[in-house]
PDB file of C-alpha atoms and ligand atoms in Angstrom:
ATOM      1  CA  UNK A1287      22.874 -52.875 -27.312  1.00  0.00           C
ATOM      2  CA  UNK A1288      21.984 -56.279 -27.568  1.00  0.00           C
ATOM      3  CA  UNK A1289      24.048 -59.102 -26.581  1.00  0.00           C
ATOM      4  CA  UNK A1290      25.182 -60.801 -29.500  1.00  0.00           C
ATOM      5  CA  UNK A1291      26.696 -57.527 -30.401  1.00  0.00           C
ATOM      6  CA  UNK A1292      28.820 -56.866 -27.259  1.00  0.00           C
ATOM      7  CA  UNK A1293      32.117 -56.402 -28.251  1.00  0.00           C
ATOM      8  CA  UNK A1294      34.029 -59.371 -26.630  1.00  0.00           C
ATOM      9  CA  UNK A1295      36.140 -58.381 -23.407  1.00  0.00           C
ATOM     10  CA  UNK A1296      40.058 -57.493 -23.862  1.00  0.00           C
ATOM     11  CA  UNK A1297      40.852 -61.135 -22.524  1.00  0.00           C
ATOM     12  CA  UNK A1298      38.747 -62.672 -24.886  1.00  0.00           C
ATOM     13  CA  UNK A1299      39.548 -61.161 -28.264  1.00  0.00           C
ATOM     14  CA  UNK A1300      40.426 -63.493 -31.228  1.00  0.00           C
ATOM     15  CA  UNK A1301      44.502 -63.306 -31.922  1.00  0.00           C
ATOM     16  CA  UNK A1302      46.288 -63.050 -34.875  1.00  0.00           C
ATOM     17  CA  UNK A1303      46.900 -66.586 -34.702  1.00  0.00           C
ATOM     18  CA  UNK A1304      44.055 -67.848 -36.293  1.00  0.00           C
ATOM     19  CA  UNK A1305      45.153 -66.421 -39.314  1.00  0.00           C
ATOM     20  CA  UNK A1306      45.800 -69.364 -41.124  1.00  0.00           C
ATOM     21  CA  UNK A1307      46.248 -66.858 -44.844  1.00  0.00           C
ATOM     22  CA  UNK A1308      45.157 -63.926 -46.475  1.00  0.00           C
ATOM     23  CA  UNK A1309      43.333 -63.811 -49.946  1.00  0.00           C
ATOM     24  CA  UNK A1310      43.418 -60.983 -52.251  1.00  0.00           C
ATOM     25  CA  UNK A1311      40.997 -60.400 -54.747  1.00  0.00           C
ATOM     26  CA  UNK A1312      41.761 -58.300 -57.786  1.00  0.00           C
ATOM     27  CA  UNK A1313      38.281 -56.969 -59.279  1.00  0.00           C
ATOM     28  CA  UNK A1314      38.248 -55.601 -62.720  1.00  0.00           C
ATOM     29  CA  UNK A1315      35.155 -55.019 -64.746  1.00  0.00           C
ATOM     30  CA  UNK A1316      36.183 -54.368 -69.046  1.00  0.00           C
ATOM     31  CA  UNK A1317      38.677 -54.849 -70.906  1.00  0.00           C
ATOM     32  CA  UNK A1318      40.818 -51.717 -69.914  1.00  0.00           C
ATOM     33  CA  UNK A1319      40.459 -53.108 -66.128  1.00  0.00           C
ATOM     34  CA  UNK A1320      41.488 -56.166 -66.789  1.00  0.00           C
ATOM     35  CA  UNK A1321      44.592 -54.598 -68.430  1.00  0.00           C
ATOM     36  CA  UNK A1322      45.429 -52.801 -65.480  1.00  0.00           C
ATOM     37  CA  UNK A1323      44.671 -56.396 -63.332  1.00  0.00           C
ATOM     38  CA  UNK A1324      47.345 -58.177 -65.744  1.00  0.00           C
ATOM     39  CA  UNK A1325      49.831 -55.258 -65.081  1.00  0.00           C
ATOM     40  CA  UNK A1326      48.990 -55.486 -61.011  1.00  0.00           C
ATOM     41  CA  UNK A1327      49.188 -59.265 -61.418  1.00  0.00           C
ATOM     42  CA  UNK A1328      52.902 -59.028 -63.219  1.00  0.00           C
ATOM     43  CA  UNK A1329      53.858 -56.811 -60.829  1.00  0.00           C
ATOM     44  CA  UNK A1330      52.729 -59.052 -58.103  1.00  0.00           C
ATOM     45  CA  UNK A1331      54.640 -62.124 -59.658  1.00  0.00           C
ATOM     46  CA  UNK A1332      58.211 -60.245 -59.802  1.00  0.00           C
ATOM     47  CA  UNK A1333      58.039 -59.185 -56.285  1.00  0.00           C
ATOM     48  CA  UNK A1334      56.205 -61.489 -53.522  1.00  0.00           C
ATOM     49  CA  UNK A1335      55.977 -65.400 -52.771  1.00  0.00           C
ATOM     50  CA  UNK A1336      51.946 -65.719 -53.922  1.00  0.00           C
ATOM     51  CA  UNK A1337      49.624 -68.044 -55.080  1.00  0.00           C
ATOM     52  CA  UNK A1338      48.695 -66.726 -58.350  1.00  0.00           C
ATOM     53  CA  UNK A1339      45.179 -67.854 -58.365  1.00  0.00           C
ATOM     54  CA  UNK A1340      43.175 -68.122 -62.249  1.00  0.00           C
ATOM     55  CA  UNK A1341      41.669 -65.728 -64.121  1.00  0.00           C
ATOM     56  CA  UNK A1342      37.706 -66.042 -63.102  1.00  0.00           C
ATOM     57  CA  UNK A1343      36.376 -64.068 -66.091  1.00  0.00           C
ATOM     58  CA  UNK A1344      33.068 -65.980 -64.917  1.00  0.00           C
ATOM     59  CA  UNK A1345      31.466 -65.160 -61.966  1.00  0.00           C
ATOM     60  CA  UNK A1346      32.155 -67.679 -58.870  1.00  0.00           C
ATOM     61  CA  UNK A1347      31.445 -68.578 -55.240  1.00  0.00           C
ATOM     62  CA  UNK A1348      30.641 -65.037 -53.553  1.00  0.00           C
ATOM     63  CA  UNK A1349      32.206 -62.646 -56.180  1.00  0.00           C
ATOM     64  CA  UNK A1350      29.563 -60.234 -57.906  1.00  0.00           C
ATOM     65  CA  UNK A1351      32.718 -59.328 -60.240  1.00  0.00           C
ATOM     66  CA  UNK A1352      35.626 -61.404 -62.633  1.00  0.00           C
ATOM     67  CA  UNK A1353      38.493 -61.576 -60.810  1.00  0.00           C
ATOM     68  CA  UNK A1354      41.251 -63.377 -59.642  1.00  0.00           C
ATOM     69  CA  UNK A1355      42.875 -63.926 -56.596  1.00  0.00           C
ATOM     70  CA  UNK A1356      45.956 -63.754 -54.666  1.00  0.00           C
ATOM     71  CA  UNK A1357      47.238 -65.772 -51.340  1.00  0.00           C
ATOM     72  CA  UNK A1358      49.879 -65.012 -49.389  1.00  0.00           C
ATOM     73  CA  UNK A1359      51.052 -66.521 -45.997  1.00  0.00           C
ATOM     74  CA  UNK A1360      50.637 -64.042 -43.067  1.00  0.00           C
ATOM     75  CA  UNK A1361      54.162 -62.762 -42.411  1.00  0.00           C
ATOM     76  CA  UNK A1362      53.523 -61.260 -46.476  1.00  0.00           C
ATOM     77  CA  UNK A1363      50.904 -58.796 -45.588  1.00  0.00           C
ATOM     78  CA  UNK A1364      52.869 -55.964 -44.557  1.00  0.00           C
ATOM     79  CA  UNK A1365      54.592 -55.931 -47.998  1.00  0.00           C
ATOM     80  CA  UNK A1366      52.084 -56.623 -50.378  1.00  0.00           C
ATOM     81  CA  UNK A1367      49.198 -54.682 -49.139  1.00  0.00           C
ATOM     82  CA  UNK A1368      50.648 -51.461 -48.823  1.00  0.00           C
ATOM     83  CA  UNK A1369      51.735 -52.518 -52.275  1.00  0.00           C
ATOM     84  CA  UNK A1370      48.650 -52.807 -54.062  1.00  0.00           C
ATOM     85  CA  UNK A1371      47.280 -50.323 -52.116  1.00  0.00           C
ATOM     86  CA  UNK A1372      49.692 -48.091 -54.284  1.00  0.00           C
ATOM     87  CA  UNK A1373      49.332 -50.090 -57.470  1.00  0.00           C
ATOM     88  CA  UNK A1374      46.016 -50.825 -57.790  1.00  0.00           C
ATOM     89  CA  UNK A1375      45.101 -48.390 -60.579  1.00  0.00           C
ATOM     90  CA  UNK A1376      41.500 -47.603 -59.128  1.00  0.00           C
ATOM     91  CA  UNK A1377      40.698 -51.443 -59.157  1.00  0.00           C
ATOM     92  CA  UNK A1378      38.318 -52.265 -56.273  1.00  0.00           C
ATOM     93  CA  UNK A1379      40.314 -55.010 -53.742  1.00  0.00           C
ATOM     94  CA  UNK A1380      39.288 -57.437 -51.411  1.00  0.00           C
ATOM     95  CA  UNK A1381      41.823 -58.472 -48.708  1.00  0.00           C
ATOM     96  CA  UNK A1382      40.321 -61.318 -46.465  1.00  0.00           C
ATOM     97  CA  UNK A1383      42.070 -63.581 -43.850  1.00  0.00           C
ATOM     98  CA  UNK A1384      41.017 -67.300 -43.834  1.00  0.00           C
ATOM     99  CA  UNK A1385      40.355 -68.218 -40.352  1.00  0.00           C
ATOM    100  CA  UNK A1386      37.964 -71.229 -40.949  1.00  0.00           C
ATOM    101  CA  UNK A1387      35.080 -69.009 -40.942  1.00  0.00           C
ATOM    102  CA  UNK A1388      34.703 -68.225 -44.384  1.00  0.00           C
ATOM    103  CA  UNK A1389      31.680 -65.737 -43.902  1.00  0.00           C
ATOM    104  CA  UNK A1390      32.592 -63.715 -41.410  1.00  0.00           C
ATOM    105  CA  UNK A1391      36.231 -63.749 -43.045  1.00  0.00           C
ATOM    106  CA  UNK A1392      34.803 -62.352 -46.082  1.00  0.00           C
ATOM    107  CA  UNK A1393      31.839 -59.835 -44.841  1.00  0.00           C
ATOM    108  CA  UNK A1394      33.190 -58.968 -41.003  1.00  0.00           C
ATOM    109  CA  UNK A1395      36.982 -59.417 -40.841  1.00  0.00           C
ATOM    110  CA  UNK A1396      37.485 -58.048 -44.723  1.00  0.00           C
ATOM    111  CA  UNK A1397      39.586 -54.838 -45.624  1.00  0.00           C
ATOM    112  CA  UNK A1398      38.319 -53.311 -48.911  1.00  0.00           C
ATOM    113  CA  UNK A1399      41.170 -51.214 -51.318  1.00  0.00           C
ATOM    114  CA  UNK A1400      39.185 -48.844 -53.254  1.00  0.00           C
ATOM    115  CA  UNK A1401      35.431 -49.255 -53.512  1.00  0.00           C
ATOM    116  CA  UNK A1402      33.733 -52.054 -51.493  1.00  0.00           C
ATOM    117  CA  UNK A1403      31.534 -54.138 -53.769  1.00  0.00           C
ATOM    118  CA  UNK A1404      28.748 -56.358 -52.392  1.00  0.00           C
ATOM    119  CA  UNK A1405      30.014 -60.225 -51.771  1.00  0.00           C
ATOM    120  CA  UNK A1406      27.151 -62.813 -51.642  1.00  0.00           C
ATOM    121  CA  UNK A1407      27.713 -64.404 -48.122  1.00  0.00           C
ATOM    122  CA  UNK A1408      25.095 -66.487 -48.175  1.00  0.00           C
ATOM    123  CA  UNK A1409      27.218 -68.941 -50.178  1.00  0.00           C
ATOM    124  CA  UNK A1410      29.622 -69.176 -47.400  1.00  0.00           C
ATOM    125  CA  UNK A1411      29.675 -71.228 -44.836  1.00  0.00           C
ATOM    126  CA  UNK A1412      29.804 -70.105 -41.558  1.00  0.00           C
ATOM    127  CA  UNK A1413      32.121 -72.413 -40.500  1.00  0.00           C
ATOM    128  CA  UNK A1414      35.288 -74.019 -42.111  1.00  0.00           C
ATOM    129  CA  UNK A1415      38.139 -76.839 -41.196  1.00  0.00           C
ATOM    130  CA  UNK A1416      41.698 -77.399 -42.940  1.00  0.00           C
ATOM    131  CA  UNK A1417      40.747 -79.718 -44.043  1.00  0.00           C
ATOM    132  CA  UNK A1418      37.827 -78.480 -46.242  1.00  0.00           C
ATOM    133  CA  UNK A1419      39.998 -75.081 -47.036  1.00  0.00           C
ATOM    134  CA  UNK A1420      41.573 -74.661 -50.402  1.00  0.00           C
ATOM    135  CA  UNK A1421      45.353 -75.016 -49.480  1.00  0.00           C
ATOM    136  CA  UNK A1422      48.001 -72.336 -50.075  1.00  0.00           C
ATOM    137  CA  UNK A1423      49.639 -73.232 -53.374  1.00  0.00           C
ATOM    138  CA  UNK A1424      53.021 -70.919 -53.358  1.00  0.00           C
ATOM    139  CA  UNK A1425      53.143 -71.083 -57.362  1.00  0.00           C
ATOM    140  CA  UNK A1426      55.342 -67.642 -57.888  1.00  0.00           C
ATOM    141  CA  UNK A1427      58.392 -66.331 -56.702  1.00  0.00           C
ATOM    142  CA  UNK A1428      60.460 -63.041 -57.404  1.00  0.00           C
ATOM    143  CA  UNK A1429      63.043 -64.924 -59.132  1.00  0.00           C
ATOM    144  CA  UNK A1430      59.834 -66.973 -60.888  1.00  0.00           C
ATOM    145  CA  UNK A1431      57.461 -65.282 -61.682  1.00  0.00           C
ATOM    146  CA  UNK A1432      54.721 -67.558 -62.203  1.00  0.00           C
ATOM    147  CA  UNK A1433      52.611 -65.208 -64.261  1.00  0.00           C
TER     148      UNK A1433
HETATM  149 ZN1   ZN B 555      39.117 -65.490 -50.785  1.00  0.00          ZN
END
């Protein structure tokens, strides 16, 4: 094994704590899929404090796929993943953490729901700051759903 690929000791592992927030990005390929995306998306809206990011019928950044995308703050994750998890209607997710790496966040630290699609990570840069990230923009609530 070479050394760049030595997994890190115990005492040197990154912590939860540079999770600054999760993305989730809802794939959906035809017109049926994107049904089932604006039915995931409502569902979304009535139950969890999200960003409720556009509808990217187009192709953008690293997505091979239309999509949109959801962000949530950390202490969401345990509710809404198991949640689309269950919901997701055979729609291919990917659930990323932003921790100023954008590459790696997308390609290494990246949970797939459903089937894993390729993501172009050579538009990423390997390193972000706060500055440069796109800010969490709470838009819906349960009582608001901003759908
Ligand atoms: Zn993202």
């Amino acid at each position: 094994m070479d050394s760049t690929h030595t997994p890190a000791a115990n005492n040197t592992a990154t912590t939860n704590a540079a999770i600054r927030s999760w993305h989730a990005h809802v794939y959906y390929d035809g017109p049926a899929q994107r049904t089932a995306a604006a039915l995931l998306r409502a569902q979304v809206a009535g139950r969890f404090v999200v960003q409720l990011g556009r509808w990217r019928d187009a192709l953008v950044g690293p997505h091979n796929r239309s999509m949109y995308m959801l962000a949530f703050e950390p202490a969401v994750f345990a509710g809404i993943v198991p949640f689309l998890a269950l919901n997701r209607q055979g729609l291919s997710v990917l659930v990323h953490p932003n921790t100023g790496a954008p590459r790696d966040d997308h390609l290494r630290h990246a949970l797939w729901l459903g089937e894993a699609l390729p993501v172009k990570g050579e538009v990423l840069p390997l390193v972000s700051t706060p500055e440069a990230d796109e800010q969490l923009v709470i838009n819906s609530w349960p009582d608001r759903p901003g759908v």
